[in-house]
Amino acid sequence: MKNFQISFEERRVALFTETTAAELAEYNSDFKVPVLKDDELLVWDSLSILEYISEQYLENRGWPAETKARSLARSISAEMHSSYFNVRNELPMNCRKKFENIELSKSAEREIERIKALWRKCRGEHGNAGEWLFGEYSIADAMFAPIALRFDGYSIPLSGVEDAYVKSVLKHPGIVEWVEAGKLETEVIEADEIS
Ligand SMILES: N[C@@H](CCC(=O)N[C@@H](CS)C(=O)NCC(=O)O)C(=O)O
C-alpha cells in the first residue's frame, strides 16, 4: 500500500502476549496478522489482502499486465505462501539482529537455491523495465520481501541478480520504514530466537 501511495492506518498488535487474542478477536483472522479492515469488510491472510487491494484500489496493477508474467508472478507468490517451511523455521524473521555463518539443513539450503533460481528466472525473463522481479513493483515483490530480509539478516551468500534484488528490497522506502519501526520494538518472541 505504501508503494502505491494508498493511505491506511496501521494498528500494531504484539504477538504471543496475554492480550493478543483479545486484541485480534474482532477481526476473524484466527488470531493471526496481517488483517485488513476496509470500512466493515475484513480481509485476512497476506495474499488475499494483496489481491483485494489490487482489485479494489489499483485496477489490478498489483499484478504484472502481461499474461505470462502475471501467471509466473501468481505461481511464485502462491509458492512463497505455501512453501519454504525449513527457511521459515531455520531463519525466523528477525529485523533486529544480524547473523553470520549459521548452519542450515540440506532442506533449507535447497529451498534457498530454489528461491534464488526463481528470482533469476523472473528478473531474466521479465525484469527489464525496472529493478523488481517483474520490472515494476508487484505483489510478488511484497510476498518475497520477508525472504529478502532474511537473506540479508542471516548473511546468505548471494551474487549477481539475487544480490542486486535484495539490495533493491532493502532500500525500498516502505521497507526501510518498516525495519526502523521493527528495531524500536522491545518484545522478544523466544521461539523465534536462534543463537
Ligand atoms: N498465511 C498467513 C500466515 C499468518 C500468520 O501465521 N501470521 C503470523 C505472523 S507472520 C501470526 O500471526 N502468528 C501468530 C500466531 O500464530 O498465533 C498469512 O500470510 O497471512
mmCIF file of C-alpha atoms and ligand atoms in Angstrom:
data_model
loop_
_atom_site.group_PDB
_atom_site.id
_atom_site.type_symbol
_atom_site.label_atom_id
_atom_site.label_comp_id
_atom_site.label_asym_id
_atom_site.label_seq_id
_atom_site.Cartn_x
_atom_site.Cartn_y
_atom_site.Cartn_z
ATOM 1 C CA MET A 1 0.000 0.000 0.000
ATOM 2 C CA LYS A 2 2.901 2.343 0.733
ATOM 3 C CA ASN A 3 4.424 1.519 -2.658
ATOM 4 C CA PHE A 4 1.247 2.652 -4.401
ATOM 5 C CA GLN A 5 0.594 5.590 -2.035
ATOM 6 C CA ILE A 6 -2.653 4.127 -0.721
ATOM 7 C CA SER A 7 -3.255 5.700 2.663
ATOM 8 C CA PHE A 8 -4.037 3.494 5.633
ATOM 9 C CA GLU A 9 -3.778 3.419 9.390
ATOM 10 C CA GLU A 10 -1.674 0.745 11.000
ATOM 11 C CA ARG A 11 -2.629 -0.922 14.244
ATOM 12 C CA ARG A 12 0.292 -2.786 15.795
ATOM 13 C CA VAL A 13 -0.541 -5.961 17.701
ATOM 14 C CA ALA A 14 2.219 -7.657 19.681
ATOM 15 C CA LEU A 15 2.062 -11.415 19.169
ATOM 16 C CA PHE A 16 2.098 -14.138 21.822
ATOM 17 C CA THR A 17 1.210 -11.838 24.728
ATOM 18 C CA GLU A 18 -1.598 -12.161 27.265
ATOM 19 C CA THR A 19 -3.699 -9.629 25.339
ATOM 20 C CA THR A 20 -3.038 -10.777 21.746
ATOM 21 C CA ALA A 21 -6.125 -12.986 21.442
ATOM 22 C CA ALA A 22 -8.431 -10.288 22.804
ATOM 23 C CA GLU A 23 -6.909 -7.651 20.513
ATOM 24 C CA LEU A 24 -7.350 -9.827 17.423
ATOM 25 C CA ALA A 25 -10.731 -11.350 18.305
ATOM 26 C CA GLU A 26 -12.776 -8.776 16.352
ATOM 27 C CA TYR A 27 -11.004 -9.499 13.031
ATOM 28 C CA ASN A 28 -11.931 -13.154 12.390
ATOM 29 C CA SER A 29 -8.353 -13.888 11.297
ATOM 30 C CA ASP A 30 -7.908 -16.927 13.559
ATOM 31 C CA PHE A 31 -5.948 -14.613 15.902
ATOM 32 C CA LYS A 32 -3.231 -14.021 13.298
ATOM 33 C CA VAL A 33 -1.830 -10.997 11.492
ATOM 34 C CA PRO A 34 -1.931 -9.411 8.990
ATOM 35 C CA VAL A 35 -5.571 -8.464 8.654
ATOM 36 C CA LEU A 36 -7.083 -5.578 6.697
ATOM 37 C CA LYS A 37 -10.261 -3.752 7.726
ATOM 38 C CA ASP A 38 -11.771 -1.651 4.949
ATOM 39 C CA ASP A 39 -14.864 0.010 6.392
ATOM 40 C CA GLU A 40 -16.717 -3.041 7.684
ATOM 41 C CA LEU A 41 -15.042 -5.542 5.366
ATOM 42 C CA LEU A 42 -12.453 -7.840 6.935
ATOM 43 C CA VAL A 43 -9.765 -9.404 4.749
ATOM 44 C CA TRP A 44 -7.145 -11.648 6.296
ATOM 45 C CA ASP A 45 -4.154 -13.616 5.037
ATOM 46 C CA SER A 46 -1.368 -11.683 3.286
ATOM 47 C CA LEU A 47 -2.014 -12.906 -0.272
ATOM 48 C CA SER A 48 -5.770 -12.287 -0.001
ATOM 49 C CA ILE A 49 -5.100 -8.790 1.287
ATOM 50 C CA LEU A 50 -2.762 -8.046 -1.617
ATOM 51 C CA GLU A 51 -5.317 -9.394 -4.128
ATOM 52 C CA TYR A 52 -8.076 -7.288 -2.568
ATOM 53 C CA ILE A 53 -6.016 -4.084 -2.626
ATOM 54 C CA SER A 54 -5.019 -4.707 -6.242
ATOM 55 C CA GLU A 55 -8.647 -5.246 -7.316
ATOM 56 C CA GLN A 56 -10.245 -2.555 -5.212
ATOM 57 C CA TYR A 57 -7.692 0.273 -5.410
ATOM 58 C CA LEU A 58 -5.274 -0.407 -8.272
ATOM 59 C CA GLU A 59 -7.385 -1.689 -11.161
ATOM 60 C CA ASN A 60 -5.322 -4.871 -10.832
ATOM 61 C CA ARG A 61 -1.975 -3.086 -11.266
ATOM 62 C CA GLY A 62 -0.740 -5.150 -8.327
ATOM 63 C CA TRP A 63 -0.015 -7.935 -10.824
ATOM 64 C CA PRO A 64 2.096 -7.584 -13.999
ATOM 65 C CA ALA A 65 -0.042 -6.645 -17.022
ATOM 66 C CA GLU A 66 1.360 -9.227 -19.446
ATOM 67 C CA THR A 67 -0.256 -12.701 -19.243
ATOM 68 C CA LYS A 68 2.897 -14.842 -18.981
ATOM 69 C CA ALA A 69 4.482 -12.518 -16.450
ATOM 70 C CA ARG A 70 1.254 -12.379 -14.436
ATOM 71 C CA SER A 71 0.930 -16.145 -14.422
ATOM 72 C CA LEU A 72 4.529 -16.579 -13.229
ATOM 73 C CA ALA A 73 4.041 -13.845 -10.603
ATOM 74 C CA ARG A 74 0.973 -15.691 -9.298
ATOM 75 C CA SER A 75 2.789 -19.039 -9.248
ATOM 76 C CA ILE A 76 5.778 -17.768 -7.299
ATOM 77 C CA SER A 77 3.589 -15.797 -4.882
ATOM 78 C CA ALA A 78 1.456 -18.882 -4.208
ATOM 79 C CA GLU A 79 4.629 -20.974 -3.835
ATOM 80 C CA MET A 80 6.036 -18.478 -1.354
ATOM 81 C CA HIS A 81 2.787 -18.577 0.565
ATOM 82 C CA SER A 82 2.586 -22.361 0.814
ATOM 83 C CA SER A 83 6.240 -23.459 0.986
ATOM 84 C CA TYR A 84 9.728 -22.851 2.365
ATOM 85 C CA PHE A 85 8.957 -24.315 5.785
ATOM 86 C CA ASN A 86 12.624 -25.021 6.504
ATOM 87 C CA VAL A 87 13.594 -21.436 5.689
ATOM 88 C CA ARG A 88 10.778 -20.217 7.944
ATOM 89 C CA ASN A 89 11.938 -22.469 10.818
ATOM 90 C CA GLU A 90 15.689 -22.052 10.486
ATOM 91 C CA LEU A 91 15.749 -18.363 9.519
ATOM 92 C CA PRO A 92 12.955 -16.834 11.619
ATOM 93 C CA MET A 93 12.125 -13.205 10.822
ATOM 94 C CA ASN A 94 14.358 -11.004 12.963
ATOM 95 C CA CYS A 95 14.997 -7.454 11.746
ATOM 96 C CA ARG A 96 16.858 -6.522 14.909
ATOM 97 C CA LYS A 97 19.809 -8.910 14.580
ATOM 98 C CA LYS A 98 22.430 -9.828 12.037
ATOM 99 C CA PHE A 99 23.741 -13.418 11.897
ATOM 100 C CA GLU A 100 26.879 -14.821 10.216
ATOM 101 C CA ASN A 101 27.794 -18.411 9.341
ATOM 102 C CA ILE A 102 24.589 -20.087 10.501
ATOM 103 C CA GLU A 103 24.357 -23.816 9.921
ATOM 104 C CA LEU A 104 21.465 -24.788 7.704
ATOM 105 C CA SER A 105 19.894 -28.152 6.928
ATOM 106 C CA LYS A 106 20.160 -29.515 3.401
ATOM 107 C CA SER A 107 16.408 -28.933 3.044
ATOM 108 C CA ALA A 108 16.736 -25.244 3.918
ATOM 109 C CA GLU A 109 19.700 -24.901 1.551
ATOM 110 C CA ARG A 110 17.646 -26.483 -1.212
ATOM 111 C CA GLU A 111 14.782 -24.049 -0.607
ATOM 112 C CA ILE A 112 17.198 -21.117 -0.691
ATOM 113 C CA GLU A 113 18.572 -22.306 -4.043
ATOM 114 C CA ARG A 114 15.005 -22.671 -5.333
ATOM 115 C CA ILE A 115 14.152 -19.087 -4.317
ATOM 116 C CA LYS A 116 17.326 -17.726 -5.919
ATOM 117 C CA ALA A 117 16.563 -19.621 -9.137
ATOM 118 C CA LEU A 118 13.017 -18.179 -9.200
ATOM 119 C CA TRP A 119 14.344 -14.660 -8.743
ATOM 120 C CA ARG A 120 16.869 -15.165 -11.562
ATOM 121 C CA LYS A 121 14.108 -16.500 -13.834
ATOM 122 C CA CYS A 122 11.730 -13.592 -13.130
ATOM 123 C CA ARG A 123 14.431 -10.940 -13.448
ATOM 124 C CA GLY A 124 15.895 -12.620 -16.541
ATOM 125 C CA GLU A 125 12.599 -13.078 -18.382
ATOM 126 C CA HIS A 126 10.530 -10.117 -17.206
ATOM 127 C CA GLY A 127 12.746 -7.685 -15.296
ATOM 128 C CA ASN A 128 13.845 -5.260 -18.000
ATOM 129 C CA ALA A 129 11.537 -2.399 -17.069
ATOM 130 C CA GLY A 130 12.910 -1.909 -13.555
ATOM 131 C CA GLU A 131 14.676 -3.383 -10.540
ATOM 132 C CA TRP A 132 11.809 -5.601 -9.302
ATOM 133 C CA LEU A 133 11.066 -9.260 -10.054
ATOM 134 C CA PHE A 134 8.808 -8.271 -12.950
ATOM 135 C CA GLY A 135 10.423 -4.914 -13.667
ATOM 136 C CA GLU A 136 7.826 -2.743 -11.985
ATOM 137 C CA TYR A 137 6.898 -3.401 -8.354
ATOM 138 C CA SER A 138 4.244 -6.109 -7.965
ATOM 139 C CA ILE A 139 2.539 -8.350 -5.424
ATOM 140 C CA ALA A 140 5.352 -10.870 -5.957
ATOM 141 C CA ASP A 141 7.834 -8.364 -4.502
ATOM 142 C CA ALA A 142 5.618 -7.796 -1.474
ATOM 143 C CA MET A 143 5.400 -11.570 -0.965
ATOM 144 C CA PHE A 144 9.183 -12.082 -1.209
ATOM 145 C CA ALA A 145 10.187 -9.065 0.910
ATOM 146 C CA PRO A 146 10.342 -11.170 4.109
ATOM 147 C CA ILE A 147 12.636 -13.646 2.336
ATOM 148 C CA ALA A 148 14.948 -10.870 1.111
ATOM 149 C CA LEU A 149 15.140 -9.514 4.669
ATOM 150 C CA ARG A 150 16.017 -12.968 5.991
ATOM 151 C CA PHE A 151 18.705 -13.479 3.332
ATOM 152 C CA ASP A 152 20.260 -10.198 4.431
ATOM 153 C CA GLY A 153 19.845 -10.757 8.185
ATOM 154 C CA TYR A 154 21.280 -14.286 8.081
ATOM 155 C CA SER A 155 24.065 -13.325 5.634
ATOM 156 C CA ILE A 156 23.053 -15.867 2.989
ATOM 157 C CA PRO A 157 25.721 -15.783 0.249
ATOM 158 C CA LEU A 158 24.281 -14.083 -2.842
ATOM 159 C CA SER A 159 25.700 -12.980 -6.119
ATOM 160 C CA GLY A 160 24.688 -11.095 -9.235
ATOM 161 C CA VAL A 161 20.942 -10.893 -9.788
ATOM 162 C CA GLU A 162 19.914 -12.092 -6.296
ATOM 163 C CA ASP A 163 22.329 -9.760 -4.545
ATOM 164 C CA ALA A 164 21.062 -6.786 -6.562
ATOM 165 C CA TYR A 165 17.456 -7.766 -5.875
ATOM 166 C CA VAL A 166 17.967 -7.981 -2.090
ATOM 167 C CA LYS A 167 19.664 -4.559 -2.193
ATOM 168 C CA SER A 168 16.614 -3.142 -4.020
ATOM 169 C CA VAL A 169 14.298 -4.559 -1.350
ATOM 170 C CA LEU A 170 16.469 -3.179 1.475
ATOM 171 C CA LYS A 171 16.391 0.349 0.092
ATOM 172 C CA HIS A 172 12.671 0.445 -0.713
ATOM 173 C CA PRO A 173 11.332 3.353 1.418
ATOM 174 C CA GLY A 174 8.408 1.251 2.729
ATOM 175 C CA ILE A 175 10.798 -1.493 3.857
ATOM 176 C CA VAL A 176 13.277 0.983 5.384
ATOM 177 C CA GLU A 177 10.418 2.493 7.424
ATOM 178 C CA TRP A 178 9.108 -0.939 8.428
ATOM 179 C CA VAL A 179 12.533 -2.201 9.561
ATOM 180 C CA GLU A 180 13.202 1.003 11.516
ATOM 181 C CA ALA A 181 9.844 0.595 13.269
ATOM 182 C CA GLY A 182 10.717 -3.042 14.000
ATOM 183 C CA LYS A 183 14.009 -2.023 15.586
ATOM 184 C CA LEU A 184 12.127 0.160 18.070
ATOM 185 C CA GLU A 185 10.034 -2.783 19.272
ATOM 186 C CA THR A 186 11.123 -4.315 22.558
ATOM 187 C CA GLU A 187 9.187 -7.583 22.610
ATOM 188 C CA VAL A 188 11.099 -10.828 22.109
ATOM 189 C CA ILE A 189 9.427 -13.986 20.759
ATOM 190 C CA GLU A 190 11.650 -16.623 22.341
ATOM 191 C CA ALA A 191 10.612 -19.369 19.914
ATOM 192 C CA ASP A 192 11.933 -17.246 17.033
ATOM 193 C CA GLU A 193 15.322 -16.519 18.599
ATOM 194 C CA ILE A 194 18.218 -18.546 17.281
ATOM 195 C CA SER A 195 21.644 -18.417 18.919
HETATM 196 N N1 LIG B 1 -0.652 -17.433 5.931
HETATM 197 C C1 LIG B 1 -0.853 -16.365 6.784
HETATM 198 C C2 LIG B 1 0.059 -16.542 7.974
HETATM 199 C C3 LIG B 1 -0.427 -15.746 9.117
HETATM 200 C C4 LIG B 1 0.498 -15.926 10.299
HETATM 201 O O1 LIG B 1 0.835 -17.057 10.683
HETATM 202 N N2 LIG B 1 0.911 -14.793 10.858
HETATM 203 C C5 LIG B 1 1.807 -14.841 11.984
HETATM 204 C C6 LIG B 1 2.718 -13.632 11.970
HETATM 205 S S1 LIG B 1 3.643 -13.541 10.498
HETATM 206 C C7 LIG B 1 0.967 -14.783 13.252
HETATM 207 O O2 LIG B 1 0.004 -14.041 13.329
HETATM 208 N N3 LIG B 1 1.338 -15.572 14.238
HETATM 209 C C8 LIG B 1 0.658 -15.577 15.497
HETATM 210 C C9 LIG B 1 0.103 -16.920 15.826
HETATM 211 O O3 LIG B 1 0.301 -17.874 15.064
HETATM 212 O O4 LIG B 1 -0.532 -17.029 16.887
HETATM 213 C C10 LIG B 1 -0.550 -15.038 6.065
HETATM 214 O O5 LIG B 1 0.387 -14.967 5.297
HETATM 215 O O6 LIG B 1 -1.261 -14.072 6.316
#
